Short mmCIF file of C-alpha atoms in Angstrom, two decimals:
data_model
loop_
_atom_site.label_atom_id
_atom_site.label_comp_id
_atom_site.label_asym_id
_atom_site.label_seq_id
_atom_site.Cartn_x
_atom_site.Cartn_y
_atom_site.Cartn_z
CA UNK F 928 -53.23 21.80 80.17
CA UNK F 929 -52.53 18.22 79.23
CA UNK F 930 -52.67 19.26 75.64
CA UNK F 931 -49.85 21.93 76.03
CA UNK F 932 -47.55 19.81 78.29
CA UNK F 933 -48.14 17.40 75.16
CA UNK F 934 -46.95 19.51 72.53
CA UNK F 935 -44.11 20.60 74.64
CA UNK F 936 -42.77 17.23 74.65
CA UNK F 937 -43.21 16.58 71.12
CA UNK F 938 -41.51 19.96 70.31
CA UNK F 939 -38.71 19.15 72.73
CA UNK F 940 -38.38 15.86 71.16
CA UNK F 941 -38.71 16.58 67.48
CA UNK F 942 -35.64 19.68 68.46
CA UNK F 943 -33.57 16.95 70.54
CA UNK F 944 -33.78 14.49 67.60
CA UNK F 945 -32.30 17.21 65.26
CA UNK F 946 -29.86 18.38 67.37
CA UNK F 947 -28.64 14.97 68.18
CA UNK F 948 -26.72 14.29 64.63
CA UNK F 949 -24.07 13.02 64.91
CA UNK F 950 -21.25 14.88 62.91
CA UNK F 951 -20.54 13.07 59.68
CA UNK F 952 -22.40 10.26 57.61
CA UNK F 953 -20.23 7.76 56.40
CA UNK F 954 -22.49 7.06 53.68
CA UNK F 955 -22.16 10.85 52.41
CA UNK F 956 -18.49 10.17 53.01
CA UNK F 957 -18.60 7.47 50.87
CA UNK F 958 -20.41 8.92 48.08
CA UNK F 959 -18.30 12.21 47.96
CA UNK F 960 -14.83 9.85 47.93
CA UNK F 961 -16.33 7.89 44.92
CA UNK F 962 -17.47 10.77 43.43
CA UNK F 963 -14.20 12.19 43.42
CA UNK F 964 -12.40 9.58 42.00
CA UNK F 965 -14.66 9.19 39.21
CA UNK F 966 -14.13 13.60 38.74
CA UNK F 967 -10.59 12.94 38.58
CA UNK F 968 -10.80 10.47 35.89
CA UNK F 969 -10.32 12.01 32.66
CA UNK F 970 -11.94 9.19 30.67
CA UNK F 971 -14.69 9.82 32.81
CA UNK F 972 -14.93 13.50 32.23
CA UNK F 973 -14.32 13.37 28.50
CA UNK F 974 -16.69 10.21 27.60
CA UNK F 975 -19.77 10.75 30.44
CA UNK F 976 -19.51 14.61 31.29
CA UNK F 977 -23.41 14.61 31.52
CA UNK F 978 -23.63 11.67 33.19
CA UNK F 979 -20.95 12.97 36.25
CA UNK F 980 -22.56 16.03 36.11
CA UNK F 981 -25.78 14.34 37.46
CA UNK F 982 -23.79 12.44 40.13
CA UNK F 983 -22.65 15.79 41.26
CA UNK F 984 -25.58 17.39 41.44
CA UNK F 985 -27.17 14.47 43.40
CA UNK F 986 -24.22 14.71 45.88
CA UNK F 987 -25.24 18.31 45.91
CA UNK F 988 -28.42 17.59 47.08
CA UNK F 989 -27.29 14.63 49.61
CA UNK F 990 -24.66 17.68 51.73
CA UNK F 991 -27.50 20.01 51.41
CA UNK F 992 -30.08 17.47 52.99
CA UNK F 993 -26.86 16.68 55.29
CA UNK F 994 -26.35 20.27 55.82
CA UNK F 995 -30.26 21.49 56.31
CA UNK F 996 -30.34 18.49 58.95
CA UNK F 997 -32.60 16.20 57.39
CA UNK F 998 -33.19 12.73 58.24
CA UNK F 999 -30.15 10.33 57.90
CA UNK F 1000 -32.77 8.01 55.62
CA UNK F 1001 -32.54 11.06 53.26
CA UNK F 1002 -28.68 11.30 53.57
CA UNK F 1003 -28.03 8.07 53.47
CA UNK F 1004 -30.53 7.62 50.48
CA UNK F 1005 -29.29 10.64 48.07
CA UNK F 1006 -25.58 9.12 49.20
CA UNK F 1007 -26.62 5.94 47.41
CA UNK F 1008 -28.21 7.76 44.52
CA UNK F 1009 -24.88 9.67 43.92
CA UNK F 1010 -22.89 6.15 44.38
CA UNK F 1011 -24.34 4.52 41.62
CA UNK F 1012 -24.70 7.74 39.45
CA UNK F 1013 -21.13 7.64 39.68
CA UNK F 1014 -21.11 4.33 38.61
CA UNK F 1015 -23.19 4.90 35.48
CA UNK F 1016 -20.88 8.01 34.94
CA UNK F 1017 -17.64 5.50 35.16
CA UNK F 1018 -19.33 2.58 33.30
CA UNK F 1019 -20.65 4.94 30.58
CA UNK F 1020 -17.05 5.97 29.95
CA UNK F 1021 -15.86 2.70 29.58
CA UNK F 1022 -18.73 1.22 27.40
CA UNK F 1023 -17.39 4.61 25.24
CA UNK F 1024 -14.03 4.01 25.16
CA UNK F 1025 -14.64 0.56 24.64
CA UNK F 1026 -16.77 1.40 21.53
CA UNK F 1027 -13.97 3.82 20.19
CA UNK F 1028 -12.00 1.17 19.79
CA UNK F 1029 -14.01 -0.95 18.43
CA UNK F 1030 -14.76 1.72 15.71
CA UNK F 1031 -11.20 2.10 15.69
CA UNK F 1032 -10.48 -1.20 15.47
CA UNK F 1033 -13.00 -1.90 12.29
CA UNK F 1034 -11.71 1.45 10.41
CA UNK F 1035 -8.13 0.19 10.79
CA UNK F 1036 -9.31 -3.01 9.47
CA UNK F 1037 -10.79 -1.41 6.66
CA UNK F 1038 -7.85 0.96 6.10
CA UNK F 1039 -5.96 -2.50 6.36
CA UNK F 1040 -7.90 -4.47 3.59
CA UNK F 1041 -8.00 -1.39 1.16
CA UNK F 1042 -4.20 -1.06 1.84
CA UNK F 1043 -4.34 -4.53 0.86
CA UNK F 1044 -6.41 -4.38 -2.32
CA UNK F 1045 -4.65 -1.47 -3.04
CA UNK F 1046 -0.96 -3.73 -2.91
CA UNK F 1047 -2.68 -6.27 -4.48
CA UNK F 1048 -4.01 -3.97 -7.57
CA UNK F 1049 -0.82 -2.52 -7.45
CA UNK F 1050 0.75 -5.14 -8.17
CA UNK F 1051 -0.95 -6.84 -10.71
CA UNK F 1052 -0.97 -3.30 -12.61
CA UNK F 1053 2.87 -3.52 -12.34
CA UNK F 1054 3.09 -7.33 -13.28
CA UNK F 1055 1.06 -6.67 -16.23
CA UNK F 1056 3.26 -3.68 -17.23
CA UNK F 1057 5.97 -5.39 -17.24
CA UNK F 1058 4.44 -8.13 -19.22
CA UNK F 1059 3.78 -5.62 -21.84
CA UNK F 1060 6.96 -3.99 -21.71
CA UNK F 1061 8.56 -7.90 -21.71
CA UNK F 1062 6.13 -8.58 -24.64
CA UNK F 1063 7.08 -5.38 -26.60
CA UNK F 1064 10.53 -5.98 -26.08
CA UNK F 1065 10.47 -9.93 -27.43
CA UNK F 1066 8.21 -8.56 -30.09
CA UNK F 1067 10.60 -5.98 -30.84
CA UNK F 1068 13.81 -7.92 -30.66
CA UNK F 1069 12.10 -10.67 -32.37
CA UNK F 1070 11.88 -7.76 -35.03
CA UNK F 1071 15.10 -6.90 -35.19
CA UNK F 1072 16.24 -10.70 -35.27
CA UNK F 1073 14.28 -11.16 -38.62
CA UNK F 1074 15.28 -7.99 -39.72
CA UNK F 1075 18.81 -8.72 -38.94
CA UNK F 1076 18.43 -12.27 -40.35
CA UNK F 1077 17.20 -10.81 -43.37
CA UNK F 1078 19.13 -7.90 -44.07
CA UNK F 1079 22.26 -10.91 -43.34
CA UNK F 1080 20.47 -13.03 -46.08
CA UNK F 1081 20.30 -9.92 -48.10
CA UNK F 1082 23.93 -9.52 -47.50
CA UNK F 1083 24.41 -12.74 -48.26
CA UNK F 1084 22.58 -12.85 -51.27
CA UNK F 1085 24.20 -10.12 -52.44
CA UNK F 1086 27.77 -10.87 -52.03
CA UNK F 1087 27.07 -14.51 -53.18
CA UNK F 1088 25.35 -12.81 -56.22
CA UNK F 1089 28.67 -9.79 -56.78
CA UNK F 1090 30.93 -12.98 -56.25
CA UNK F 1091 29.60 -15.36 -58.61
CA UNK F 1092 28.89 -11.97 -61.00
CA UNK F 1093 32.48 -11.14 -60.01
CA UNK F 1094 33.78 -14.79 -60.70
CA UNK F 1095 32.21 -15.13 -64.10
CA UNK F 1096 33.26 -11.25 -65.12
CA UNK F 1097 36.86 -12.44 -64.37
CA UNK F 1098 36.41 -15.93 -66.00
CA UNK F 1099 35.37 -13.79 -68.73
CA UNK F 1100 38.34 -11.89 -69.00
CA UNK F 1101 40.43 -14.98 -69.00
CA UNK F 1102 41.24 -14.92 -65.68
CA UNK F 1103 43.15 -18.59 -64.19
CA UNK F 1104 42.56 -19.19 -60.55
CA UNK F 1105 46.34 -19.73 -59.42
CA UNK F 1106 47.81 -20.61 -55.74
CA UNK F 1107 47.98 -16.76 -56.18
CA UNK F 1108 44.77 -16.20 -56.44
CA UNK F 1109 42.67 -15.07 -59.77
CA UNK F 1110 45.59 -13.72 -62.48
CA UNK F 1111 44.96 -12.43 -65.44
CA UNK F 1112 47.93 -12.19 -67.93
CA UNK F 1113 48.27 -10.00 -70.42
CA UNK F 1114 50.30 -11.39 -73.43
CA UNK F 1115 53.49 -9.84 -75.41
CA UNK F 1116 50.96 -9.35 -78.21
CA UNK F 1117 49.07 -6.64 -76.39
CA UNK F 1118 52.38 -4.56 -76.52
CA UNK F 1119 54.29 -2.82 -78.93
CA UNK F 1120 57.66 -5.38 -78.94
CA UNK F 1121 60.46 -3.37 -76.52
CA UNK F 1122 57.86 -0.85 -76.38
CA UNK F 1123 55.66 0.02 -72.98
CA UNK F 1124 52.49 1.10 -75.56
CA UNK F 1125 49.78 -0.71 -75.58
CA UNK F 1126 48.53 -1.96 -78.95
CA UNK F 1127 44.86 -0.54 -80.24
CA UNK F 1128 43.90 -4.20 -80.16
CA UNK F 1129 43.86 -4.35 -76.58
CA UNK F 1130 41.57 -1.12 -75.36
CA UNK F 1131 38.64 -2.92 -75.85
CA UNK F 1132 39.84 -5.44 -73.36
CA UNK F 1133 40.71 -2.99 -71.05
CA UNK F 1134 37.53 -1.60 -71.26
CA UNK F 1135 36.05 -4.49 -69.67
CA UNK F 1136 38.92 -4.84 -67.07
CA UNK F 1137 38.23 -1.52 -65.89
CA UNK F 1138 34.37 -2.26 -65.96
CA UNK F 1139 34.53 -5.09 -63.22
CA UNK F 1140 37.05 -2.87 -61.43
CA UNK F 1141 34.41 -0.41 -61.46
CA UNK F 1142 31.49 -2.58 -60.47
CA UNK F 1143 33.79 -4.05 -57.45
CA UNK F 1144 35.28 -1.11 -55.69
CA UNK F 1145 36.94 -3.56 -53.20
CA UNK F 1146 38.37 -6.09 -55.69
CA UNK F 1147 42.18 -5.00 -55.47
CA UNK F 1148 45.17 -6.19 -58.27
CA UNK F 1149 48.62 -6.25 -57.95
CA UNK F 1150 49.64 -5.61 -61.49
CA UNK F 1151 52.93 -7.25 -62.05
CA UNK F 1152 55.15 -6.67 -65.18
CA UNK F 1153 57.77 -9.29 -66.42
CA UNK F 1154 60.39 -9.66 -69.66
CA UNK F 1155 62.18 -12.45 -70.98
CA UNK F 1156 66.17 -12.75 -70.15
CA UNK F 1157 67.15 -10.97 -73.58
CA UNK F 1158 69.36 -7.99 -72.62
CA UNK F 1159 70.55 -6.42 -69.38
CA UNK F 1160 68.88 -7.03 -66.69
CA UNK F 1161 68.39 -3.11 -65.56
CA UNK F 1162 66.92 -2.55 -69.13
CA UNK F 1163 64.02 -5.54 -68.68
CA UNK F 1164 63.75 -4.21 -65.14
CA UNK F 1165 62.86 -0.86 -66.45
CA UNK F 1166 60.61 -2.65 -69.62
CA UNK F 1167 58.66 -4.40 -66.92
CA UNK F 1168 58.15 -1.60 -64.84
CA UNK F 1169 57.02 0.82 -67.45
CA UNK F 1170 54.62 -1.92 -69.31
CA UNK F 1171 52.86 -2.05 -65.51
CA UNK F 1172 52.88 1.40 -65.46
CA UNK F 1173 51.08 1.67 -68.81
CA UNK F 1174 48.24 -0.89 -67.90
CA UNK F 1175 48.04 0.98 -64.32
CA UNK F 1176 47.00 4.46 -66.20
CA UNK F 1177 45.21 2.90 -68.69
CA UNK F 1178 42.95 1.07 -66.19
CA UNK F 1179 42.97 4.22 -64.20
CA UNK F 1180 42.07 5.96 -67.18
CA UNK F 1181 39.00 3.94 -67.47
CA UNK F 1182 37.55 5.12 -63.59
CA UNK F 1183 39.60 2.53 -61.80
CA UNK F 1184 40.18 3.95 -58.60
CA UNK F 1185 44.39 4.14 -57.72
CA UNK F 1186 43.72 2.97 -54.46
CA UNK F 1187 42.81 -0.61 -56.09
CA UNK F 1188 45.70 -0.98 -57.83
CA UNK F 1189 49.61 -1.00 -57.18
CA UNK F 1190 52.15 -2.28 -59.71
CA UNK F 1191 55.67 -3.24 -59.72
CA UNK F 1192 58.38 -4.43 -62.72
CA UNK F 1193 59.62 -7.72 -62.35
CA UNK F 1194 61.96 -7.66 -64.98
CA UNK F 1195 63.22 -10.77 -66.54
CA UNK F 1196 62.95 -12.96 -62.95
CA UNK F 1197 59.94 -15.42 -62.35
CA UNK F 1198 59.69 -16.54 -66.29
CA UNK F 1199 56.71 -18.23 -66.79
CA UNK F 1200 58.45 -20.58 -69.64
CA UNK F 1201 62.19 -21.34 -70.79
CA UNK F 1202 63.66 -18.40 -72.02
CA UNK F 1203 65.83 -21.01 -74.40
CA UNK F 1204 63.02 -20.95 -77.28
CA UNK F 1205 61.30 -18.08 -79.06
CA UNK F 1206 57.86 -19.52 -77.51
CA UNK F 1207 58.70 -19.45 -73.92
CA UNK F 1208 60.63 -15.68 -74.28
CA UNK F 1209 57.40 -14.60 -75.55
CA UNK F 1210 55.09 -16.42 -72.79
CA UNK F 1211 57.67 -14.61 -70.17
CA UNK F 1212 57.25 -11.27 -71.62
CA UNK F 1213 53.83 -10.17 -69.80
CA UNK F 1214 51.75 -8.81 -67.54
CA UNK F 1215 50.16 -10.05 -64.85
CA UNK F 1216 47.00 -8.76 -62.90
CA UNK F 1217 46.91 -10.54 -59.37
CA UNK F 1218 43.72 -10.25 -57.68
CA UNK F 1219 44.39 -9.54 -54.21
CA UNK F 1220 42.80 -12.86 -52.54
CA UNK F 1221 41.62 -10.62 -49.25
CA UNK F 1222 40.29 -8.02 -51.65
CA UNK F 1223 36.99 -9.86 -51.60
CA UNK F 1224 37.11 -13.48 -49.47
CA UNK F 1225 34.59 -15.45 -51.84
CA UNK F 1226 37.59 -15.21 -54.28
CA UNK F 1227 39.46 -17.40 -52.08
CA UNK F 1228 37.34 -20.21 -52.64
CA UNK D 977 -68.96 13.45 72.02
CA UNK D 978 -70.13 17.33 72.67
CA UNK D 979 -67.37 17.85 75.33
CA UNK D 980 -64.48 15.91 72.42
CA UNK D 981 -65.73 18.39 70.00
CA UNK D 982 -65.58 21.46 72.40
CA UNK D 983 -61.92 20.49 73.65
CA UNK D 984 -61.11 20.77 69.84
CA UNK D 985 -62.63 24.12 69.09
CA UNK D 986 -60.64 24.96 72.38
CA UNK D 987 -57.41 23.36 70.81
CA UNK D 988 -57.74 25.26 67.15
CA UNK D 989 -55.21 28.15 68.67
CA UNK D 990 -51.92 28.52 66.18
CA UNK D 991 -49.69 27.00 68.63
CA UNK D 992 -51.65 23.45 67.92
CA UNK D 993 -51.83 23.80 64.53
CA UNK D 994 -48.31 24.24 64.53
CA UNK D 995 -47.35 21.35 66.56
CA UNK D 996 -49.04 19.25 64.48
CA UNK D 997 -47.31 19.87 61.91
CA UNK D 998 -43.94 19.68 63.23
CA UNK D 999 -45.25 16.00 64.47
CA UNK D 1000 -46.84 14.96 61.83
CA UNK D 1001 -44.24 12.08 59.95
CA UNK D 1002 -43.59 13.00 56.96
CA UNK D 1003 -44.69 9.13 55.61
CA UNK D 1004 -48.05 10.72 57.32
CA UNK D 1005 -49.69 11.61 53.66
CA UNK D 1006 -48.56 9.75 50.00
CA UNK D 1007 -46.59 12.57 48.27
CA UNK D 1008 -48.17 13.06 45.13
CA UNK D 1009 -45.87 11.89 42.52
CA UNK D 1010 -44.97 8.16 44.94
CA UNK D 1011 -47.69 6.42 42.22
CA UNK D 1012 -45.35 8.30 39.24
CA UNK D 1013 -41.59 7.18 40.64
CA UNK D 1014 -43.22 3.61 41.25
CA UNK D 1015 -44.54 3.40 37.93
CA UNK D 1016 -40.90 5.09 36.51
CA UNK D 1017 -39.13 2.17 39.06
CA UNK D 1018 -41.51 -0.55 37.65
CA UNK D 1019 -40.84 0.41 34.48
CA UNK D 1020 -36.85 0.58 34.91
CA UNK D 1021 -36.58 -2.45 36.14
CA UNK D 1022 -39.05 -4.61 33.67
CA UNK D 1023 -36.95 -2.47 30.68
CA UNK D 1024 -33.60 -3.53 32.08
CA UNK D 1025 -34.73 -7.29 32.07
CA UNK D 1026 -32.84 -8.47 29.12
CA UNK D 1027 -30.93 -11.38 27.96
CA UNK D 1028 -28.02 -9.00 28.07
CA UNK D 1029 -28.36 -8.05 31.49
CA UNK D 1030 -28.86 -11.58 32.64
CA UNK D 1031 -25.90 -12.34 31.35
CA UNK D 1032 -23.82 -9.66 32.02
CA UNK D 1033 -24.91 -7.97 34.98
CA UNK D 1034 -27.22 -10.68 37.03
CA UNK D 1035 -26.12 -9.35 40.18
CA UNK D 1036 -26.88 -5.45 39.59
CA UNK D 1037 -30.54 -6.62 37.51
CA UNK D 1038 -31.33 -8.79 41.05
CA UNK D 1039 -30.55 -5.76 43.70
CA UNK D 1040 -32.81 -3.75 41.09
CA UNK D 1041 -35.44 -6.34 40.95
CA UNK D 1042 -34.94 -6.62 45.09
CA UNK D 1043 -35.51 -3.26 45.70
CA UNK D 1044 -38.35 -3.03 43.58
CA UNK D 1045 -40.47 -5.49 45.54
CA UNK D 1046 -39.27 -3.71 48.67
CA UNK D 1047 -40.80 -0.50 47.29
CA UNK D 1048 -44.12 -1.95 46.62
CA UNK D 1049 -43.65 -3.53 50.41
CA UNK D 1050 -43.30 -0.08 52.20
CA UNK D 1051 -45.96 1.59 49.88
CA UNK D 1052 -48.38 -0.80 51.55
CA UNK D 1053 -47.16 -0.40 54.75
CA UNK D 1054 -47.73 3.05 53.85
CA UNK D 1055 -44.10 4.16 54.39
CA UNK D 1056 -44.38 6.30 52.23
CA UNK D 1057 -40.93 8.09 52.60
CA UNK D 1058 -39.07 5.03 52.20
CA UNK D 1059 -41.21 3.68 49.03
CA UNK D 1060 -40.24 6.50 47.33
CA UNK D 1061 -36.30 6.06 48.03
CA UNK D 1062 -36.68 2.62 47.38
CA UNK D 1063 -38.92 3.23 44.11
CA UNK D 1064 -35.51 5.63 43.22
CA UNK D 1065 -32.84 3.36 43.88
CA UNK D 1066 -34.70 0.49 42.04
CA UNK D 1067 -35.22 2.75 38.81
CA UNK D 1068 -30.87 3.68 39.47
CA UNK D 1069 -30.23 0.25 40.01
CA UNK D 1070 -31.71 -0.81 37.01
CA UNK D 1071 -30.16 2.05 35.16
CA UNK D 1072 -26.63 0.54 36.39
CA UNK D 1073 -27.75 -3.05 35.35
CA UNK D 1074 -28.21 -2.05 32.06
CA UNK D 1075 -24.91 0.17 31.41
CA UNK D 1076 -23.08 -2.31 33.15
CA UNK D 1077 -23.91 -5.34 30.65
CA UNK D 1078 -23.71 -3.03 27.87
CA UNK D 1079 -20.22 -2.03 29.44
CA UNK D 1080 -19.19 -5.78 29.35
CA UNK D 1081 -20.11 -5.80 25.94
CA UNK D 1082 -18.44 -3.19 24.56
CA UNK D 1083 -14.97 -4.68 26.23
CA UNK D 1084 -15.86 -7.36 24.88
CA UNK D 1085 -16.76 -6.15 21.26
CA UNK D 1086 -13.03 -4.24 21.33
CA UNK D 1087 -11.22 -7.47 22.17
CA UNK D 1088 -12.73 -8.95 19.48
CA UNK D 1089 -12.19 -6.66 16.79
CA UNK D 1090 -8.61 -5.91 17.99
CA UNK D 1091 -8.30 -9.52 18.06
CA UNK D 1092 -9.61 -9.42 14.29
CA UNK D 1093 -7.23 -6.70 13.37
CA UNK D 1094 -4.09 -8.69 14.53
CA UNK D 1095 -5.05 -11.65 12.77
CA UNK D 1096 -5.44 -10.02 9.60
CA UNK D 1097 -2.43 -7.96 9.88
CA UNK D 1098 -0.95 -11.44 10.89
CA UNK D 1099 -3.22 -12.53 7.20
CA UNK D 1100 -1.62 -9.20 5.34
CA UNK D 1101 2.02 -10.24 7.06
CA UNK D 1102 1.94 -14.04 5.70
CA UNK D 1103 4.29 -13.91 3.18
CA UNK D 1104 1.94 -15.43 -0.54
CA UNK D 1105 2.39 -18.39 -2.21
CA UNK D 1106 1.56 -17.62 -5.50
#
């Protein structure tokens, strides 16, 4: 009888002590709030999803403890469980994201020094390009210097060598270097007297004339004819112009090119002697070759 | 001792039974895997005992180490119940030691290397003497 009143009270007070919860437990509270903020993190939920999944499913079991009315010890203690899963959920996330950009940090680094190698290769490449190209350019304008140098030399040579072979070809054909220039004169005896023919004794003279013409296509000659004062003026004017005439054709005749040549008759003015003696009519009937001085300029010396 | 044993043969109805085991405390009887979760707690917390943690995370590594001893406490007093949520919390505790110093770290680690990565930008930047 004892026995049963016993166990009544121990049923009674086992059913009072479960019916006697109170409504909420803060520490359930607690956990579900932090919970929640960590679920509505989206760090969180991208870098720890296993590791909030676990906090939920602790919380889980802390309402359903809650909810089956199990002790508050067993509340209170899945509560704390699910607090500091929550934690390792959040501090997971960060120790993630923290890593990312450390990983970050060392790739950009890396993309960074390459970039700078890169520049730095880059460079160099270019500076030695256009060292090359510099080089090959001095090297080639050096070239062209000496070649220029030379070929002026050559020039040089050459034109020293036609004037000096021109000088002596003209010395040769009796030429006098006058304020004029070089002038050759061709006497009264090459000439038929009154007449414009020239004598057989003169061709081979001509011959040569011709000849340095020919070698010197830019040697140019005024050829000049003159006559002593004996009859009219108009008549010596005509003598001197036809005499030119005949040593222009000859010489023309010979491969002289017209374009070298031009002639005039000076009649009886500019005597080169007295016309009062028989010697210095005949030195004053002539012709005279003027060498153009800016024909060729070494003949100006 | 006759009439003790006769009062129980008279008590074995389904009603006692019963009542005893509504009665009964649940720290009554070890449950079987307490020796397991104290081993996994003892274990947690000796594993999270690093230089790391100590420096990083002394407080979390003590409440870990705390509860610990605690859990050893109740298993001899044979509360059972709360050794084993003690024996729990100490192996989460030092679960949250150790990913909190490796959290501090990590921050750490990325100010550094961003840190590094503005000075040689700032390098990169400098305009070169050559």
């Amino acid at each position: 009888m004892t026995t049963r009143l016993l166990t009544l009270i121990a049923l009674t007070a086992t059913l009072a002590a479960c019916t006697s919860m109170p409504e909420r437990n803060s520490d359930l509270d607690r956990a579900r709030g932090r919970f929640n903020v960590a679920q509505r993190d989206a760090q969180v939920e991208t870098l720890a999803p296993e590791e909030l999944k676990q906090a939920s499913t602790t919380l889980d079991q802390a309402q359903n403890a809650w909810d089956k009315g199990q002790p508050k010890a067993t509340v209170d203690h899945l509560s704390y469980m699910t607090a500091q899963r929550v934690i390792i959920a959040q501090e997971t996330a960060s120790s993630r994201a923290s890593q990312a950009i450390t990983a970050g940090a060392a790739a950009e680094r890396d993309k960074l020094r390459l970039a700078q190698r890169t520049a730095e290769a880059d460079l160099a490449r270019q500076q030695l390009a256009a060292s090359e190209q510099s080089n090959a350019r001095k090297t080639a304008e050096l070239a062209q210097a000496d070649a220029t140098a030379k070929q002026n030399q050559a020039r040089v040579d050459y034109s020293d060598a036609r004037a000096q072979a021109l000088e002596l070809a003209l010395k040769d054909l009796n030429a006098k270097k006058t304020e004029r220039g070089f002038v050759i004169t061709l006497g009264d005896v090459l000439f038929d007297s009154g007449q414009d023919r020239l004598l057989p004794e003169g061709a081979g003279y001509m011959v040569r004339l011709a000849e340095a013409f020919k070698r010197n296509t830019s040697l140019k000659a005024s050829i000049e004819g003159y006559t002593d004062s004996v009859g009219t003026s108009t008549a010596n004017a005509e003598l001197s112009d036809r005499r030119a005439k005949t040593v222009m054709a000859a010489l023309m005749s010979q491969g002289v090119l017209a374009d070298q040549l031009n002639m005039r008759g000076m009649g009886e003015n500019y005597p080169a002697a007295s016309n009062d003696t028989a010697a210095g009519r005949q030195m004053n009937r002539r012709v005279e070759i003027v060498f153009t001085p800016n024909s060729d300029v070494i003949l100006a010396r | 001792m006759k009439r003790h044993l006769s009062i129980l043969g008279r008590l074995s109805s389904p009603a006692l039974v019963m009542t005893l085991l509504i009665t009964a405390p649940a720290w009554a009887v070890a449950p079987l895997d307490l020796g397991e979760k104290m081993a996994v707690a003892e274990a947690s917390v000796k594993q999270a005992n690093t230089t790391s943690t100590n420096e990083n995370a002394p407080i979390e590594l003590q409440i870990a180490a705390t509860k610990l001893i605690s859990a050893r406490r109740a298993w001899s007093d044979r509360d059972y119940l709360r050794a084993e949520h003690l024996a729990e919390q100490a192996q989460v505790d030092a679960q949250v030691a150790q990913i909190h110093a490796e959290s501090v770290r990590s921050s750490k680690a990325a100010l550094e290397s961003q840190d590094a990565a503005r000075a040689l930008v700032e390098e990169i930047n400098r305009p070169n003497i050559r």
